[in-house]
Amino acid sequence: MARVVRTRRRAPLAEGRTLARAVLGAGALSLATAAVPFSPTAPTAVAAAAGGVGLALGALLHARAARLPRALPHAVLLLATCVVSASVLASTTPAGRVVTACSYVWIALFTAAFHSRRAVRAHLALVLAGFAAALWGGGAPSPAQTWGFMGGTIAAVAWTVNGLVLRLRARADEDLLTGALTRAAWLAEAEVAVAPRTREAGPVCLAVLDLDGFKAVNDRDGHAAGDRLLTELTRAWTGALRPGDLLGRLGGDEFALLMPRTRAAEVPGVLAALRSACPRGRWSAGVAEHAPGEAVADWIARADADLYSRKRARPATCR
C-alpha cells in the first residue's frame, strides 16, 4: 500500500481549547485547596498564587485557542511542570506530596493526546526530573520508592495513551485502499497551509486529479481492477512527490495534491513527473494557486472548474 509523504497534523483549535479548560480547571482546584487545605501547615499561599495564575492563563488561552503559536502549548506544559514541582516541594505532609504529584498525570496525558513520541519523551523527562528534585529537596521520606512508583506509573500511562492515539490518528487520516490522506485529513492540512501565518512561507497550489473513463474500467473489468488501478497510481504518484507535497483522496477516483511553496507556473513540471511515474492510467488535472484570504472550499472549486474545462477540451479514455 502506498505511503504518502506528509507532515505531522495538528488540531490547533481542539488543542487550544482543551489546554485552556485544563488550565482553568487546575486553577480552580488550586484555589479550592487554598480555601480548604489538607492540613493546618499546608502552603495555602502557594496554592492561591498557582490558582490565580491558572485562571488568568486559562482565560487567555481560551480567548486565543484558534491562534496558538506552535510552541505555546509546550511552554504552558513546562510552566505547569514547574508549578507542580514547586507545590510538591512546598508540601508539608506525605499525603500532600502524593496528592499534589497526581497533577503530573494531567500534564502527561495532555501531551500524550496531542503530541508526538518525541514530545512525550521530552515532557516526561521534565516531569520526572521536577518530581525528583521536589522529593529530594523537600526531604520526603522514601523518595526513591515514591519517585519510582509514581514516576513509573505516570510514564507508563502517558506512553500507552500516546501509542493508542497515534494508531487511531493514522487510521482516521489514511485512506484504507490507497494510503493517501482521507478527505478530512487533507482538508485539515489545506487549512493549515493557507492560514495567514503559514502563507508567509510562500505561495500554495493545489491540483485536483480525476481519472478519465474510470467508470468504464469498473464496468469492463470489475471493481477489483478499478481498485488495483487506484492503488497502482497512488503508489506511483507517491514515489514522484516532492518533500512537503500532500496527496489526498477526495472520493472515488478524484484526488487532490497540495503543493506548498509552489506557484502555478511550476505545477506542470510536478504533474509531468506524476505522469511519467505511471503512464498506464489516464487522468486530467485542474490547478489553482491560492489567493490570500480565499476559503479552501472556493479554492477547490476553482481547481475543479479548471479540471472540467480541460476534460471538455481533451477527452480521454482511462486504460
Short mmCIF file of C-alpha atoms in Angstrom, two decimals:
data_model
loop_
_atom_site.label_atom_id
_atom_site.label_comp_id
_atom_site.label_asym_id
_atom_site.label_seq_id
_atom_site.Cartn_x
_atom_site.Cartn_y
_atom_site.Cartn_z
CA MET A 1 0.00 0.00 0.00
CA ALA A 2 1.23 3.49 -0.80
CA ARG A 3 2.55 5.68 1.96
CA VAL A 4 2.24 9.41 1.44
CA VAL A 5 4.93 11.90 2.39
CA ARG A 6 3.24 14.09 4.96
CA THR A 7 3.74 16.46 7.81
CA ARG A 8 2.52 15.95 11.34
CA ARG A 9 -1.01 17.09 11.65
CA ARG A 10 -2.12 19.42 14.36
CA ALA A 11 -5.58 20.38 15.51
CA PRO A 12 -4.85 23.90 16.84
CA LEU A 13 -8.40 24.74 17.91
CA ALA A 14 -9.04 21.44 19.71
CA GLU A 15 -5.63 21.54 21.37
CA GLY A 16 -6.03 25.18 22.41
CA ARG A 17 -9.49 24.69 23.88
CA THR A 18 -8.51 21.53 25.73
CA LEU A 19 -5.42 23.21 27.14
CA ALA A 20 -7.46 26.24 28.22
CA ARG A 21 -10.01 24.07 30.03
CA ALA A 22 -7.31 22.05 31.72
CA VAL A 23 -5.51 25.17 32.96
CA LEU A 24 -8.78 26.73 34.15
CA GLY A 25 -9.66 23.52 35.99
CA ALA A 26 -6.23 23.34 37.59
CA GLY A 27 -6.51 26.97 38.67
CA ALA A 28 -9.93 26.41 40.24
CA LEU A 29 -8.70 23.28 42.03
CA SER A 30 -5.67 25.13 43.40
CA LEU A 31 -7.90 27.87 44.79
CA ALA A 32 -10.14 25.21 46.36
CA THR A 33 -7.17 23.59 48.12
CA ALA A 34 -6.10 27.02 49.34
CA ALA A 35 -9.58 27.61 50.77
CA VAL A 36 -9.87 24.12 52.27
CA PRO A 37 -6.28 22.97 52.99
CA PHE A 38 -5.29 19.37 53.70
CA SER A 39 -3.61 20.33 56.96
CA PRO A 40 -3.01 23.40 59.13
CA THR A 41 0.55 23.60 57.76
CA ALA A 42 -0.42 23.33 54.08
CA PRO A 43 1.18 26.04 51.85
CA THR A 44 -2.05 27.91 51.12
CA ALA A 45 -0.22 30.96 49.77
CA VAL A 46 1.45 28.83 47.09
CA ALA A 47 -1.87 27.18 46.19
CA ALA A 48 -3.65 30.54 45.99
CA ALA A 49 -0.93 32.03 43.78
CA ALA A 50 -0.97 28.99 41.47
CA GLY A 51 -4.76 29.19 41.28
CA GLY A 52 -4.76 32.84 40.32
CA VAL A 53 -2.13 32.30 37.62
CA GLY A 54 -4.05 29.28 36.34
CA LEU A 55 -7.33 31.16 35.96
CA ALA A 56 -5.69 34.11 34.23
CA LEU A 57 -3.65 31.93 31.89
CA GLY A 58 -6.62 29.67 31.15
CA ALA A 59 -8.78 32.65 30.19
CA LEU A 60 -6.05 33.95 27.88
CA LEU A 61 -5.62 30.54 26.23
CA HIS A 62 -9.36 30.20 25.72
CA ALA A 63 -9.55 33.59 24.02
CA ARG A 64 -6.71 32.70 21.64
CA ALA A 65 -7.43 28.96 21.23
CA ALA A 66 -7.61 29.10 17.43
CA ARG A 67 -4.38 31.10 17.05
CA LEU A 68 -1.93 29.48 19.44
CA PRO A 69 1.71 29.63 18.33
CA ARG A 70 3.11 26.14 17.85
CA ALA A 71 5.50 26.41 20.81
CA LEU A 72 2.99 27.86 23.31
CA PRO A 73 1.37 24.58 24.48
CA HIS A 74 4.84 23.20 25.23
CA ALA A 75 5.70 26.35 27.18
CA VAL A 76 2.47 26.04 29.19
CA LEU A 77 3.23 22.38 29.97
CA LEU A 78 6.73 23.35 31.11
CA LEU A 79 5.27 26.07 33.34
CA ALA A 80 2.74 23.58 34.75
CA THR A 81 5.54 21.12 35.49
CA CYS A 82 7.46 23.82 37.36
CA VAL A 83 4.37 24.86 39.35
CA VAL A 84 3.50 21.29 40.33
CA SER A 85 7.11 20.59 41.29
CA ALA A 86 7.21 23.74 43.44
CA SER A 87 3.94 22.69 45.08
CA VAL A 88 5.28 19.20 45.83
CA LEU A 89 8.44 20.77 47.27
CA ALA A 90 6.33 23.09 49.47
CA SER A 91 4.03 20.29 50.73
CA THR A 92 4.37 19.68 54.46
CA THR A 93 2.88 16.17 54.73
CA PRO A 94 3.48 12.88 52.87
CA ALA A 95 -0.17 12.76 51.83
CA GLY A 96 0.03 16.30 50.49
CA ARG A 97 3.06 15.43 48.38
CA VAL A 98 1.41 12.40 46.81
CA VAL A 99 -1.89 14.14 46.15
CA THR A 100 -0.12 17.13 44.60
CA ALA A 101 2.06 14.84 42.47
CA CYS A 102 -1.09 13.41 40.88
CA SER A 103 -1.25 16.66 38.91
CA TYR A 104 1.69 15.39 36.84
CA VAL A 105 -0.69 12.80 35.37
CA TRP A 106 -2.70 15.52 33.61
CA ILE A 107 0.44 17.06 32.11
CA ALA A 108 1.49 13.65 30.81
CA LEU A 109 -1.97 12.82 29.45
CA PHE A 110 -2.29 16.13 27.62
CA THR A 111 0.98 15.77 25.76
CA ALA A 112 0.17 12.11 25.06
CA ALA A 113 -3.14 13.10 23.47
CA PHE A 114 -1.84 15.88 21.22
CA HIS A 115 1.87 15.44 20.58
CA SER A 116 4.44 13.16 19.01
CA ARG A 117 6.50 10.42 20.66
CA ARG A 118 9.45 12.80 20.78
CA ALA A 119 7.46 15.49 22.61
CA VAL A 120 6.06 12.93 25.04
CA ARG A 121 9.58 11.74 25.89
CA ALA A 122 10.73 15.32 26.45
CA HIS A 123 7.84 16.26 28.74
CA LEU A 124 8.07 13.01 30.68
CA ALA A 125 11.77 13.68 31.26
CA LEU A 126 10.92 17.15 32.61
CA VAL A 127 8.16 15.77 34.84
CA LEU A 128 10.40 13.05 36.27
CA ALA A 129 13.26 15.49 36.83
CA GLY A 130 10.99 18.02 38.53
CA PHE A 131 9.41 15.34 40.70
CA ALA A 132 12.82 14.01 41.76
CA ALA A 133 14.08 17.48 42.65
CA ALA A 134 10.94 18.20 44.69
CA LEU A 135 11.07 14.92 46.61
CA TRP A 136 14.77 15.07 47.48
CA GLY A 137 14.78 18.83 48.02
CA GLY A 138 11.80 18.65 50.34
CA GLY A 139 13.24 15.83 52.42
CA ALA A 140 10.37 13.45 51.65
CA PRO A 141 10.51 10.01 53.30
CA SER A 142 11.40 7.13 50.95
CA PRO A 143 11.99 9.47 48.00
CA ALA A 144 13.41 6.80 45.69
CA GLN A 145 10.46 4.44 46.18
CA THR A 146 7.90 7.26 45.83
CA TRP A 147 9.60 8.59 42.71
CA GLY A 148 9.92 5.13 41.15
CA PHE A 149 6.30 4.13 41.73
CA MET A 150 4.66 7.45 40.85
CA GLY A 151 7.06 8.29 38.02
CA GLY A 152 6.82 4.82 36.51
CA THR A 153 3.02 4.92 36.62
CA ILE A 154 2.84 8.37 35.01
CA ALA A 155 5.30 7.41 32.26
CA ALA A 156 3.57 4.10 31.51
CA VAL A 157 0.12 5.72 31.28
CA ALA A 158 1.35 8.52 29.01
CA TRP A 159 3.28 6.16 26.71
CA THR A 160 0.33 3.77 26.38
CA VAL A 161 -2.18 6.53 25.68
CA ASN A 162 0.12 8.19 23.15
CA GLY A 163 0.60 4.94 21.26
CA LEU A 164 -3.15 4.40 21.09
CA VAL A 165 -3.78 7.99 19.95
CA LEU A 166 -1.17 7.76 17.21
CA ARG A 167 -2.62 4.48 15.90
CA LEU A 168 -6.16 5.86 15.88
CA ARG A 169 -5.00 9.07 14.21
CA ALA A 170 -3.22 7.11 11.49
CA ARG A 171 -6.35 5.07 10.80
CA ALA A 172 -8.50 8.18 10.65
CA ASP A 173 -6.07 10.06 8.40
CA GLU A 174 -5.19 7.35 5.89
CA ASP A 175 -7.43 6.09 3.09
CA LEU A 176 -7.61 2.32 3.57
CA LEU A 177 -7.43 1.45 -0.14
CA THR A 178 -4.75 3.78 -1.45
CA GLY A 179 -2.80 5.01 1.57
CA ALA A 180 -3.39 8.63 0.58
CA LEU A 181 -4.78 11.10 3.10
CA THR A 182 -8.51 10.91 3.65
CA ARG A 183 -10.63 13.84 2.53
CA ALA A 184 -10.95 15.17 6.09
CA ALA A 185 -7.22 14.83 6.78
CA TRP A 186 -6.26 16.50 3.50
CA LEU A 187 -8.68 19.38 4.10
CA ALA A 188 -7.19 19.89 7.57
CA GLU A 189 -3.72 20.11 6.04
CA ALA A 190 -5.00 22.55 3.41
CA GLU A 191 -6.49 24.79 6.11
CA VAL A 192 -3.13 24.90 7.89
CA ALA A 193 -1.26 25.56 4.61
CA VAL A 194 -3.35 28.65 3.80
CA ALA A 195 -3.55 30.06 7.32
CA PRO A 196 -2.12 33.62 7.38
CA ARG A 197 0.96 32.72 9.42
CA THR A 198 1.71 29.72 7.16
CA ARG A 199 1.16 31.66 3.92
CA GLU A 200 4.11 33.85 4.84
CA ALA A 201 6.32 30.91 3.76
CA GLY A 202 5.28 31.42 0.13
CA PRO A 203 2.56 30.61 -2.43
CA VAL A 204 0.47 27.42 -2.26
CA CYS A 205 -1.04 25.49 -5.17
CA LEU A 206 -3.40 22.58 -5.44
CA ALA A 207 -4.20 20.20 -8.26
CA VAL A 208 -7.40 18.16 -8.46
CA LEU A 209 -6.67 14.86 -10.23
CA ASP A 210 -9.52 12.88 -11.79
CA LEU A 211 -9.20 9.62 -13.73
CA ASP A 212 -10.58 9.68 -17.27
CA GLY A 213 -13.07 6.94 -18.09
CA PHE A 214 -12.70 5.23 -14.71
CA LYS A 215 -16.32 4.03 -14.74
CA ALA A 216 -15.60 2.17 -17.98
CA VAL A 217 -12.75 0.30 -16.28
CA ASN A 218 -15.07 -0.81 -13.47
CA ASP A 219 -17.81 -1.80 -15.91
CA ARG A 220 -15.46 -3.65 -18.26
CA ASP A 221 -13.01 -5.32 -15.84
CA GLY A 222 -14.78 -5.20 -12.49
CA HIS A 223 -14.32 -3.15 -9.33
CA ALA A 224 -11.27 -5.15 -8.26
CA ALA A 225 -9.48 -3.97 -11.41
CA GLY A 226 -10.53 -0.40 -10.64
CA ASP A 227 -9.16 -0.73 -7.10
CA ARG A 228 -5.87 -2.09 -8.44
CA LEU A 229 -5.58 0.86 -10.81
CA LEU A 230 -6.19 3.32 -7.97
CA THR A 231 -3.58 1.72 -5.72
CA GLU A 232 -1.07 1.44 -8.59
CA LEU A 233 -1.49 5.10 -9.49
CA THR A 234 -1.30 6.28 -5.88
CA ARG A 235 1.84 4.25 -5.22
CA ALA A 236 3.49 5.67 -8.33
CA TRP A 237 2.41 9.23 -7.55
CA THR A 238 3.69 8.94 -4.01
CA GLY A 239 7.12 7.96 -5.24
CA ALA A 240 7.21 11.00 -7.53
CA LEU A 241 6.08 13.60 -4.97
CA ARG A 242 8.45 16.26 -3.70
CA PRO A 243 9.08 16.61 0.05
CA GLY A 244 6.17 18.55 1.52
CA ASP A 245 3.64 17.69 -1.21
CA LEU A 246 0.50 16.04 0.19
CA LEU A 247 -1.80 13.72 -1.74
CA GLY A 248 -5.37 13.12 -0.58
CA ARG A 249 -8.26 11.09 -1.90
CA LEU A 250 -11.33 13.31 -2.08
CA GLY A 251 -13.57 10.39 -3.05
CA GLY A 252 -13.96 7.74 -5.71
CA ASP A 253 -11.38 8.37 -8.44
CA GLU A 254 -10.76 12.02 -7.51
CA PHE A 255 -7.59 13.06 -5.70
CA ALA A 256 -6.13 16.38 -4.57
CA LEU A 257 -2.47 17.32 -4.43
CA LEU A 258 -1.41 20.10 -2.04
CA MET A 259 1.82 21.83 -3.07
CA PRO A 260 3.21 24.33 -0.54
CA ARG A 261 5.75 26.93 -1.68
CA THR A 262 4.72 26.36 -5.31
CA ARG A 263 3.44 28.77 -7.95
CA ALA A 264 1.01 27.78 -10.71
CA ALA A 265 3.79 28.04 -13.30
CA GLU A 266 5.69 25.27 -11.50
CA VAL A 267 2.79 22.80 -11.35
CA PRO A 268 3.08 21.43 -14.94
CA GLY A 269 6.51 20.10 -14.05
CA VAL A 270 5.12 18.34 -10.97
CA LEU A 271 2.25 16.83 -12.96
CA ALA A 272 4.64 15.69 -15.69
CA ALA A 273 6.62 13.78 -13.06
CA LEU A 274 3.40 12.07 -11.90
CA ARG A 275 2.50 11.09 -15.48
CA SER A 276 5.96 9.67 -16.08
CA ALA A 277 5.76 7.66 -12.86
CA CYS A 278 2.74 5.68 -14.14
CA PRO A 279 1.92 6.05 -17.83
CA ARG A 280 -0.83 3.40 -17.72
CA GLY A 281 -3.51 5.44 -16.00
CA ARG A 282 -5.07 8.34 -17.89
CA TRP A 283 -6.18 11.32 -15.85
CA SER A 284 -6.88 15.02 -16.04
CA ALA A 285 -5.85 17.76 -13.62
CA GLY A 286 -7.21 21.14 -12.64
CA VAL A 287 -4.87 23.64 -11.00
CA ALA A 288 -5.40 26.69 -8.80
CA GLU A 289 -2.98 28.88 -6.87
CA HIS A 290 -4.39 30.04 -3.55
CA ALA A 291 -5.42 33.69 -3.35
CA PRO A 292 -4.79 35.40 0.02
CA GLY A 293 -7.91 35.19 2.18
CA GLU A 294 -9.63 32.67 -0.09
CA ALA A 295 -11.63 29.89 1.61
CA VAL A 296 -10.39 26.36 0.97
CA ALA A 297 -13.78 25.36 -0.47
CA ASP A 298 -13.64 28.20 -3.02
CA TRP A 299 -10.04 27.30 -3.84
CA ILE A 300 -11.01 23.69 -4.57
CA ALA A 301 -13.99 24.88 -6.63
CA ARG A 302 -11.64 26.91 -8.86
CA ALA A 303 -9.40 23.89 -9.37
CA ASP A 304 -12.47 21.76 -10.15
CA ALA A 305 -13.65 24.28 -12.72
CA ASP A 306 -10.21 24.20 -14.35
CA LEU A 307 -10.30 20.39 -14.32
CA TYR A 308 -13.60 20.11 -16.14
CA SER A 309 -12.70 22.74 -18.69
CA ARG A 310 -9.62 20.67 -19.53
CA LYS A 311 -11.69 17.48 -19.69
CA ARG A 312 -14.08 19.06 -22.15
CA ALA A 313 -11.20 20.29 -24.27
CA ARG A 314 -9.30 16.96 -24.20
CA PRO A 315 -11.49 13.87 -23.92
CA ALA A 316 -9.55 10.77 -22.99
CA THR A 317 -10.03 7.16 -22.07
CA CYS A 318 -8.66 5.54 -18.97
CA ARG A 319 -6.96 2.26 -19.85
#
